[in-house]
Amino acid sequence: MRIGILGSGLMGGKLGTLFAHAGHDVVFSYARTKTKLERLARAAGGSARAGTPSEAVDGADVVLLAVHWSRLDDVLTQAGDLSGKLVLSCSLPMNADDTALALGGKTSGAEELARRLPDASVVSAFSTVPSEVLAAVYAARRKSTRPSLVYCGDDTRAKKVAAALIQDVGFDPLDTGPLRMARYTEPFSLLIGQLAYQASNNPALAYRFERFDERG
Ligand SMILES: NC(=O)c1ccc[n+]([C@@H]2O[C@H](COP(=O)([O-])OP(=O)(O)OC[C@H]3O[C@@H](n4cnc5c(N)ncnc54)[C@H](OP(=O)(O)O)[C@@H]3O)[C@@H](O)[C@H]2O)c1
């Protein structure tokens, strides 16, 4: 597939590189310098290249949105028309300094994006709590139990792949059931994100939420 990356930081850089390694045609865009985009494209190899947001979107089958929520207006304006595209978003709706949710409790980032991009198909993915918040917890738990990572879906084959990938990156895959469960995972990750950023003892707080499992 042709995959346009909007936001080539930690998430966009890493995911774009993985997509390029998997044989997809990737265009990295939206960083503070063109040099960085070119460096990423060179390192990713294959046909990966650097471009502007509108070049990344032009002809793309899938667009990965990986900017901070506060950059959304800017990147969407630069990207242009997203009609008919599959927009994969990992942007968490946090305010500019990550101290609070940018949206109220009655909607999600994916729903807000779907409202703003009515002619695109919006999928919320990779919208986990930023890894740096939980890194210490994960490091500590890796010594004993692996941290859980929830996933859901309706396609049995895809779920097997997801579970294997989750296991590969050091988590315990926790199947939460059919795709309709996805509507609960974003607010859940936002809740953890907000609590973790606001509390002084972040890791302990995050640890408690990690312990949710099928038994409730
Ligand atoms: N990090 C995680 O583990 C994680 C996990 C799940 C979800 N998320 C969410 O994913 C989204 C992206 O996170 P991230 O960690 O990838 O962020 P990031 O590393 O800061 O990447 C954001 C990208 O936007 C670019 N950018 C920022 N301001 C810009 C400007 N004024 N002009 C042009 N480009 C600009 C950055 O450029 P530079 O590269 O030049 O800095 C960078 O490429 C966020 O909503 C975050 O909450 C992150």
XYZ file of N, CA and C and ligand atoms in Angstrom:
696
model
N 0.839 -1.198 0.000
C 0.000 0.000 0.000
C 0.879 1.255 0.000
N 0.293 2.350 -0.454
C 0.954 3.652 -0.337
C 0.510 4.226 0.997
N 1.457 4.491 1.872
C 1.113 4.989 3.207
C 1.760 6.356 3.429
N 0.929 7.347 3.670
C 1.426 8.695 3.935
C 1.524 8.903 5.437
N 2.690 9.347 5.890
C 2.889 9.567 7.325
C 2.774 11.064 7.608
N 1.786 11.444 8.404
C 1.638 12.849 8.806
C 2.123 12.958 10.242
N 3.325 13.449 10.431
C 3.919 13.504 11.775
C 4.961 12.407 11.875
N 6.233 12.793 11.772
C 7.299 11.786 11.700
C 8.171 11.841 12.937
N 7.518 11.826 14.108
C 8.249 11.799 15.372
C 8.425 10.370 15.837
N 8.268 10.189 17.144
C 8.470 8.860 17.733
C 7.538 7.824 17.095
N 6.243 8.157 17.015
C 5.269 7.194 16.494
C 5.349 7.094 14.967
N 5.252 8.223 14.296
C 5.260 8.209 12.835
C 6.567 7.659 12.284
N 7.686 8.028 12.930
C 8.997 7.556 12.472
C 9.104 6.052 12.597
N 8.702 5.538 13.751
C 8.826 4.098 14.009
C 7.837 3.300 13.153
N 6.582 3.725 13.156
C 5.578 2.967 12.389
C 5.868 3.035 10.890
N 6.267 4.221 10.420
C 6.588 4.369 8.999
C 7.735 3.440 8.613
N 8.720 3.332 9.489
C 9.861 2.448 9.219
C 9.401 0.990 9.169
N 8.537 0.614 10.117
C 8.010 -0.765 10.108
C 7.214 -1.035 8.827
N 6.397 -0.049 8.435
C 5.595 -0.228 7.208
C 6.521 -0.370 5.986
N 7.574 0.443 5.954
C 8.506 0.378 4.809
C 9.198 -0.987 4.795
N 9.615 -1.464 5.962
C 10.266 -2.777 6.034
C 9.313 -3.888 5.588
N 8.021 -3.672 5.811
C 7.034 -4.688 5.410
C 6.725 -4.584 3.910
N 7.381 -3.651 3.208
C 7.235 -3.575 1.752
C 6.258 -2.508 1.277
N 5.733 -1.714 2.194
C 4.805 -0.664 1.765
C 5.582 0.557 1.246
N 4.867 1.355 0.489
C 5.451 2.535 -0.142
C 5.143 3.730 0.775
N 6.170 4.194 1.493
C 5.934 5.154 2.579
C 6.471 6.546 2.238
N 5.667 7.563 2.554
C 6.161 8.947 2.448
C 6.110 9.571 3.846
N 7.280 9.969 4.349
C 7.358 10.627 5.661
C 7.129 12.122 5.481
N 6.255 12.688 6.298
C 6.083 14.144 6.222
C 5.835 14.715 7.614
N 5.860 16.022 7.673
C 5.572 16.815 8.862
C 6.558 16.566 10.008
N 7.689 17.246 9.893
C 8.653 17.352 10.997
C 9.169 18.772 10.927
N 9.974 19.157 11.905
C 10.437 20.541 11.897
C 11.495 20.796 10.827
N 12.180 19.739 10.421
C 13.174 19.926 9.355
C 13.014 18.863 8.279
N 13.352 19.267 7.059
C 13.297 18.344 5.933
C 14.415 17.301 6.078
N 15.532 17.753 6.659
C 16.675 16.843 6.852
C 16.255 15.628 7.646
N 15.444 15.845 8.662
C 15.020 14.713 9.492
C 14.185 13.725 8.667
N 13.279 14.265 7.865
C 12.425 13.397 7.040
C 13.278 12.593 6.062
N 14.279 13.247 5.497
C 15.152 12.564 4.531
C 15.974 11.477 5.229
N 16.409 11.773 6.438
C 17.196 10.791 7.206
C 16.332 9.566 7.509
N 15.093 9.833 7.937
C 14.171 8.724 8.236
C 13.934 7.857 7.005
N 13.705 8.528 5.874
C 13.412 7.798 4.634
C 14.610 6.946 4.225
N 15.807 7.522 4.341
C 17.023 6.756 3.978
C 17.156 5.532 4.861
N 16.934 5.745 6.195
C 17.094 4.632 7.140
C 16.029 3.563 6.929
N 14.825 3.984 6.536
C 13.731 3.010 6.346
C 13.980 2.143 5.110
N 14.662 2.699 4.120
C 15.012 1.930 2.921
C 13.824 1.743 1.985
N 13.948 0.797 1.089
C 12.898 0.523 0.099
C 12.603 1.771 -0.709
N 11.297 2.014 -0.930
C 10.943 3.200 -1.715
C 10.541 4.358 -0.808
N 10.863 4.255 0.487
C 10.479 5.319 1.431
C 11.108 6.643 1.008
N 10.343 7.715 1.139
C 10.871 9.024 0.781
C 10.287 10.121 1.667
N 10.884 11.301 1.571
C 10.410 12.451 2.345
C 9.509 13.285 1.456
N 8.522 13.937 2.044
C 7.644 14.798 1.247
C 6.931 15.799 2.123
N 6.104 16.617 1.490
C 5.258 17.545 2.234
C 4.004 16.766 2.646
N 3.228 17.290 3.603
C 1.987 16.589 3.964
C 1.076 16.346 2.754
N 0.964 17.305 1.852
C 0.064 17.069 0.713
C 0.640 16.004 -0.219
N 1.962 15.936 -0.326
C 2.569 14.862 -1.137
C 2.361 13.501 -0.468
N 2.403 13.486 0.868
C 2.207 12.217 1.598
C 0.791 11.693 1.379
N -0.156 12.607 1.317
C -1.568 12.225 1.195
C -1.943 11.897 -0.248
N -1.312 12.596 -1.178
C -1.651 12.428 -2.597
C -1.393 10.983 -3.045
N -2.440 10.296 -3.462
C -2.289 8.919 -3.953
C -2.162 7.869 -2.858
N -2.252 8.285 -1.585
C -2.095 7.311 -0.499
C -3.352 6.463 -0.317
N -3.150 5.168 -0.009
C -4.282 4.312 0.363
C -4.616 4.549 1.835
N -3.555 4.738 2.619
C -3.707 4.907 4.072
C -2.874 6.104 4.509
N -3.422 6.865 5.446
C -2.679 7.996 6.004
C -2.542 7.769 7.500
N -1.312 7.814 7.987
C -1.110 7.678 9.436
C -1.012 9.073 10.037
N -1.901 9.374 10.967
C -1.886 10.674 11.621
C -1.174 10.508 12.963
N 0.024 11.086 13.060
C 0.838 10.871 14.269
C 1.436 12.182 14.748
N 0.556 13.180 14.892
C 1.012 14.470 15.431
C 0.388 14.654 16.809
N 0.974 15.583 17.564
C 0.330 15.938 18.817
C -1.024 16.560 18.490
N -2.004 16.355 19.326
C -3.364 16.851 19.070
C -3.361 18.352 18.791
N -2.458 19.079 19.449
C -2.413 20.544 19.273
C -1.934 20.935 17.864
N -1.350 19.998 17.115
C -0.870 20.277 15.758
C -1.881 19.871 14.689
N -3.048 19.356 15.145
C -4.026 18.786 14.223
C -4.476 19.751 13.120
N -4.896 20.975 13.531
C -5.388 21.941 12.535
C -4.318 22.205 11.491
N -3.091 22.426 11.986
C -2.002 22.764 11.080
C -1.734 21.632 10.090
N -1.625 20.413 10.598
C -1.258 19.317 9.691
C -2.397 19.008 8.718
N -3.650 19.114 9.197
C -4.774 18.816 8.284
C -4.872 19.873 7.189
N -4.612 21.122 7.553
C -4.625 22.181 6.540
C -3.555 21.918 5.485
N -2.369 21.545 5.946
C -1.271 21.293 4.992
C -1.507 20.035 4.149
N -2.228 19.068 4.754
C -2.432 17.792 4.045
C -3.427 17.935 2.902
N -4.423 18.796 3.074
C -5.434 18.959 2.027
C -6.522 17.908 2.106
N -7.044 17.539 0.948
C -8.240 16.690 0.887
C -7.964 15.247 1.298
N -8.681 14.788 2.319
C -8.501 13.399 2.782
C -9.707 12.525 2.427
N -10.563 13.023 1.538
C -11.759 12.255 1.146
C -11.350 10.893 0.615
N -12.082 9.877 1.062
C -11.867 8.527 0.547
C -10.670 7.810 1.144
N -9.908 8.485 1.998
C -8.712 7.851 2.580
C -9.067 7.101 3.853
N -8.252 6.105 4.148
C -8.310 5.465 5.459
C -7.316 6.207 6.335
N -7.826 6.883 7.347
C -6.948 7.670 8.218
C -6.768 6.920 9.532
N -5.542 6.494 9.739
C -5.205 5.738 10.941
C -4.637 6.745 11.937
N -5.311 6.959 13.040
C -4.840 7.992 13.964
C -4.303 7.394 15.256
N -3.115 7.884 15.661
C -2.627 7.486 16.984
C -2.546 8.713 17.885
N -3.146 9.838 17.439
C -3.051 11.069 18.218
C -4.040 11.079 19.384
N -3.512 11.234 20.560
C -4.376 11.279 21.738
C -4.858 12.712 21.945
N -6.154 12.915 22.199
C -6.642 14.290 22.359
C -6.252 14.908 23.698
N -4.960 15.273 23.796
C -4.472 15.932 25.013
C -4.224 17.409 24.702
N -4.251 18.261 25.743
C -3.957 19.681 25.508
C -2.456 19.876 25.242
N -2.089 21.131 24.932
C -0.736 21.374 24.428
C 0.363 20.904 25.378
N 0.145 21.048 26.707
C 1.219 20.605 27.611
C 0.908 19.265 28.281
N 0.003 18.528 27.683
C -0.304 17.162 28.138
C -0.751 17.074 29.596
N -1.465 18.122 30.063
C -1.911 18.064 31.451
C -3.398 17.727 31.552
N -4.108 17.743 30.435
C -5.545 17.444 30.483
C -6.023 16.990 29.115
N -7.179 16.343 29.115
C -7.782 15.957 27.847
C -8.246 17.207 27.104
N -8.077 17.205 25.797
C -8.530 18.345 25.010
C -10.018 18.220 24.677
N -10.580 17.038 24.869
C -12.001 16.815 24.579
C -12.729 16.485 25.872
N -14.044 16.686 25.833
C -14.843 16.325 26.997
C -14.956 14.817 27.112
N -15.658 14.365 28.156
C -15.760 12.938 28.385
C -16.802 12.234 27.522
N -17.467 12.969 26.626
C -18.564 12.365 25.866
C -18.195 12.025 24.434
N -16.946 12.224 24.101
C -16.538 11.853 22.747
C -15.089 11.382 22.803
N -14.619 10.886 21.679
C -13.242 10.399 21.638
C -12.514 11.107 20.509
N -11.210 10.963 20.476
C -10.413 11.560 19.400
C -10.868 11.058 18.046
N -11.153 9.755 17.973
C -11.566 9.176 16.690
C -12.898 9.764 16.238
N -13.829 9.932 17.179
C -15.142 10.494 16.811
C -15.002 11.947 16.358
N -14.153 12.691 17.058
C -13.935 14.091 16.688
C -13.315 14.181 15.291
N -12.346 13.309 15.033
C -11.717 13.304 13.712
C -12.721 12.922 12.630
N -13.556 11.918 12.938
C -14.555 11.470 11.958
C -15.517 12.608 11.625
N -15.810 13.460 12.622
C -16.676 14.620 12.360
C -15.974 15.616 11.442
N -14.660 15.776 11.685
C -13.910 16.756 10.889
C -13.570 16.253 9.496
N -13.520 14.927 9.361
C -13.172 14.333 8.062
C -14.298 13.396 7.635
N -15.481 13.950 7.334
C -16.653 13.111 7.092
C -16.509 12.179 5.894
N -15.623 12.509 4.951
C -15.488 11.666 3.760
C -14.307 10.708 3.842
N -13.687 10.644 5.024
C -12.587 9.686 5.214
C -13.070 8.595 6.167
N -12.352 7.473 6.183
C -12.656 6.436 7.176
C -11.607 6.556 8.273
N -12.047 6.852 9.474
C -11.097 7.094 10.559
C -11.003 5.862 11.465
N -9.784 5.431 11.694
C -9.552 4.303 12.590
C -8.582 4.769 13.668
N -8.941 4.515 14.911
C -8.033 4.879 15.993
C -7.186 3.658 16.325
N -5.874 3.803 16.233
C -4.988 2.666 16.509
C -3.720 3.179 17.171
N -3.022 2.318 17.797
C -1.760 2.668 18.460
C -1.952 3.792 19.468
N -3.210 4.068 19.853
C -3.428 5.225 20.723
C -3.288 4.820 22.177
N -2.141 4.256 22.450
C -1.863 3.842 23.824
C -1.356 5.020 24.622
N -1.219 4.841 25.900
C -0.603 5.856 26.735
C 0.838 6.009 26.249
N 1.315 7.264 26.094
C 2.697 7.430 25.648
C 3.647 6.553 26.478
N 4.492 5.835 25.767
C 5.284 4.793 26.411
C 6.181 5.312 27.526
N 6.652 6.579 27.373
C 7.586 7.059 28.388
C 6.926 7.144 29.771
N 5.594 7.339 29.779
C 4.887 7.450 31.054
C 4.960 6.127 31.822
N 4.873 5.056 31.080
C 4.777 3.747 31.732
C 6.073 2.947 31.689
N 7.103 3.545 31.120
C 8.340 2.780 30.921
C 8.869 2.177 32.221
N 8.835 2.978 33.275
C 9.389 2.485 34.541
C 8.571 1.313 35.077
N 7.258 1.414 34.906
C 6.384 0.327 35.369
C 6.704 -0.945 34.601
N 6.816 -0.775 33.283
C 7.071 -1.949 32.453
C 8.412 -2.580 32.807
N 9.404 -1.727 33.011
C 10.737 -2.252 33.314
C 10.689 -3.060 34.602
N 9.962 -2.544 35.597
C 9.885 -3.227 36.885
C 9.123 -4.542 36.751
N 8.037 -4.504 36.012
C 7.194 -5.707 35.923
C 7.814 -6.791 35.060
N 8.659 -6.386 34.147
C 9.252 -7.362 33.229
C 10.032 -8.407 34.026
N 10.474 -8.003 35.210
C 11.233 -8.944 36.041
C 10.334 -10.076 36.523
N 9.057 -9.805 36.694
C 8.164 -10.859 37.179
C 7.086 -11.137 36.130
N 5.979 -10.374 36.198
C 4.894 -10.596 35.232
C 5.026 -9.608 34.080
N 4.677 -10.047 32.886
C 4.683 -9.104 31.764
C 3.434 -8.226 31.837
N 3.547 -6.942 31.462
C 2.344 -6.105 31.467
C 1.356 -6.573 30.393
N 0.067 -6.380 30.669
C -0.952 -6.784 29.706
C -1.180 -5.691 28.667
N -1.547 -6.088 27.458
C -1.954 -5.120 26.447
C -3.221 -5.657 25.799
N -4.285 -4.856 25.880
C -5.570 -5.353 25.387
C -5.684 -5.201 23.872
N -6.425 -6.119 23.261
C -6.725 -6.014 21.834
C -8.103 -6.607 21.606
N -8.736 -6.246 20.487
C -10.048 -6.793 20.188
C -10.237 -6.795 18.676
N -11.263 -7.478 18.209
C -11.513 -7.506 16.768
C -12.441 -8.637 16.395
N -12.907 -8.607 15.145
C -13.844 -9.638 14.680
C -13.176 -10.665 13.763
N -11.943 -10.371 13.312
C -11.286 -11.238 12.344
C -10.294 -12.152 13.082
N -10.609 -13.453 13.097
C -9.815 -14.390 13.898
C -8.352 -14.412 13.456
N -8.120 -14.377 12.136
C -6.749 -14.476 11.644
C -5.958 -13.208 12.050
N -6.592 -12.060 11.880
C -5.924 -10.801 12.235
C -5.625 -10.762 13.738
N -6.538 -11.335 14.516
C -6.335 -11.315 15.967
C -5.138 -12.177 16.376
N -4.950 -13.274 15.652
C -3.790 -14.130 15.947
C -2.496 -13.363 15.681
N -2.483 -12.615 14.569
C -1.296 -11.820 14.230
C -1.074 -10.760 15.313
N -2.164 -10.099 15.707
C -2.050 -9.039 16.722
C -1.496 -9.608 18.023
N -2.013 -10.765 18.415
C -1.558 -11.366 19.681
C -0.067 -11.708 19.602
N 0.373 -12.210 18.446
C 1.794 -12.565 18.295
C 2.669 -11.306 18.347
N 2.202 -10.227 17.708
C 2.973 -8.978 17.719
C 3.070 -8.413 19.144
N 1.956 -8.479 19.851
C 1.923 -7.951 21.218
C 2.914 -8.724 22.090
N 2.910 -10.045 21.905
C 3.830 -10.900 22.655
C 5.287 -10.553 22.310
N 5.538 -10.339 21.019
C 6.890 -10.014 20.545
C 7.454 -8.774 21.216
N 6.596 -7.769 21.458
C 7.122 -6.531 22.033
C 7.074 -6.542 23.557
N 6.817 -7.702 24.142
C 7.012 -7.849 25.580
C 5.785 -7.722 26.456
N 4.602 -7.796 25.851
C 3.389 -7.694 26.649
C 2.640 -9.021 26.654
N 1.697 -9.137 27.579
C 0.793 -10.264 27.603
C -0.452 -9.879 26.811
N -0.756 -10.542 25.698
C -1.945 -10.154 24.936
C -3.222 -10.497 25.696
N -4.100 -9.537 25.835
C -5.352 -9.767 26.554
C -6.517 -9.498 25.598
N -7.181 -10.576 25.172
C -8.268 -10.473 24.193
C -9.522 -9.942 24.885
N -9.961 -8.740 24.479
C -11.143 -8.169 25.130
C -12.412 -8.439 24.329
N -12.331 -9.231 23.266
C -13.544 -9.637 22.558
C -13.695 -9.016 21.189
N -14.960 -8.784 20.751
C -15.208 -8.299 19.398
C -14.797 -6.839 19.192
N -14.810 -6.433 17.921
C -14.376 -5.082 17.553
C -15.124 -3.990 18.310
N -16.400 -4.264 18.618
C -17.182 -3.193 19.266
C -16.566 -2.780 20.626
N -15.687 -3.611 21.185
C -15.028 -3.247 22.435
C -14.062 -2.073 22.245
N -13.680 -1.822 20.964
C -12.697 -0.755 20.690
C -13.173 0.600 21.218
N -14.505 0.795 21.214
C -15.004 2.102 21.663
C -14.643 2.367 23.136
N -14.337 1.304 23.870
C -13.979 1.498 25.280
C -12.485 1.677 25.477
N -11.676 1.238 24.502
C -10.237 1.254 24.759
C -9.638 2.655 24.685
N -10.138 3.515 23.786
C -9.544 4.848 23.717
C -9.820 5.664 24.987
N -11.102 5.731 25.424
C -11.322 6.470 26.672
C -10.504 5.881 27.829
N -10.329 4.565 27.799
C -9.576 3.915 28.868
C -8.112 4.352 28.840
N -7.520 4.377 27.633
C -6.113 4.776 27.565
C -5.966 6.261 27.896
N -7.001 7.051 27.535
C -6.951 8.478 27.868
C -7.025 8.680 29.372
N -7.866 7.873 30.002
C -8.002 7.984 31.451
C -6.655 7.709 32.124
N -6.020 6.643 31.707
C -4.717 6.309 32.291
C -3.714 7.420 31.996
N -3.748 7.921 30.730
C -2.829 8.989 30.347
C -3.001 10.209 31.231
N -4.260 10.614 31.406
C -4.514 11.819 32.191
C -4.098 11.629 33.656
N -4.472 10.486 34.220
C -4.114 10.237 35.616
C -2.605 10.154 35.780
N -1.966 9.478 34.835
C -0.522 9.296 34.952
C 0.204 10.633 34.844
N -0.256 11.515 33.938
C 0.398 12.806 33.797
C 0.139 13.696 35.014
N -1.056 13.577 35.589
C -1.411 14.495 36.676
C -0.856 14.071 38.026
N -0.729 12.779 38.232
C -0.320 12.323 39.565
C 1.181 12.463 39.726
N 1.621 12.572 40.991
C 3.054 12.692 41.206
C 3.713 11.309 41.189
N 2.938 10.288 41.576
C 3.526 8.944 41.604
C 3.009 8.118 40.427
N 3.290 8.593 39.243
C 2.753 7.998 38.017
C 2.832 6.485 37.930
N 4.005 5.898 38.127
C 4.096 4.462 37.885
C 3.155 3.643 38.756
N 3.006 4.016 40.039
C 2.139 3.250 40.926
C 0.700 3.312 40.409
N 0.306 4.484 39.986
C -1.047 4.671 39.482
C -1.279 3.837 38.222
N -0.315 3.896 37.316
C -0.427 3.147 36.072
C -0.471 1.649 36.381
N 0.299 1.234 37.339
C 0.364 -0.174 37.707
C -1.005 -0.698 38.097
N -1.736 0.098 38.859
C -3.061 -0.360 39.305
C -3.995 -0.592 38.124
N -3.939 0.314 37.149
C -4.837 0.153 36.001
C -4.422 -0.999 35.101
N -3.144 -1.298 35.084
C -2.675 -2.419 34.281
C -3.283 -3.726 34.745
N -3.712 -3.767 35.990
C -4.138 -5.043 36.537
C -5.561 -5.445 36.163
N -6.279 -4.594 35.455
C -7.599 -4.990 34.957
C -7.462 -6.183 34.029
N -8.320 -7.144 34.108
C -8.289 -8.251 33.150
C -9.705 -8.754 32.930
N -9.847 -9.883 32.256
C -11.193 -10.359 31.899
C -12.097 -10.547 33.119
N -11.475 -10.797 34.254
C -12.299 -11.039 35.440
C -12.748 -9.715 36.077
N -12.303 -8.592 35.514
C -12.756 -7.296 35.974
C -11.928 -6.755 37.123
N 5.133 8.300 22.002
C 4.302 7.324 22.307
O 4.655 6.290 22.892
C 2.848 7.434 21.901
C 2.052 6.322 22.055
C 0.726 6.392 21.635
C 0.229 7.567 21.115
N 1.013 8.652 21.006
C 0.402 9.856 20.452
O 0.857 9.985 19.112
C 0.960 11.361 18.766
C 2.367 11.629 18.292
O 3.248 11.300 19.362
P 4.809 11.232 19.179
O 5.365 10.732 20.453
O 5.162 10.556 17.896
O 5.149 12.805 19.043
P 6.455 13.476 18.513
O 7.606 12.503 18.631
O 6.577 14.802 19.156
O 6.124 13.639 16.951
C 5.301 14.653 16.465
C 5.788 15.069 15.067
O 5.223 16.335 14.778
C 6.271 17.202 14.342
N 6.014 18.598 14.682
C 5.727 19.117 15.899
N 5.562 20.439 15.804
C 5.757 20.763 14.497
C 5.733 21.973 13.769
N 5.488 23.141 14.367
N 5.957 21.912 12.440
C 6.226 20.748 11.830
N 6.273 19.560 12.474
C 6.040 19.585 13.786
C 7.501 16.712 15.066
O 8.652 17.196 14.391
P 10.144 16.822 14.888
O 10.319 15.364 14.533
O 11.023 17.696 14.087
O 10.171 17.075 16.354
C 7.310 15.222 14.981
O 7.783 14.728 13.759
C 0.577 12.146 20.024
O -0.790 12.508 19.970
C 0.805 11.147 21.138
O -0.032 11.418 22.239
C 2.333 8.618 21.353
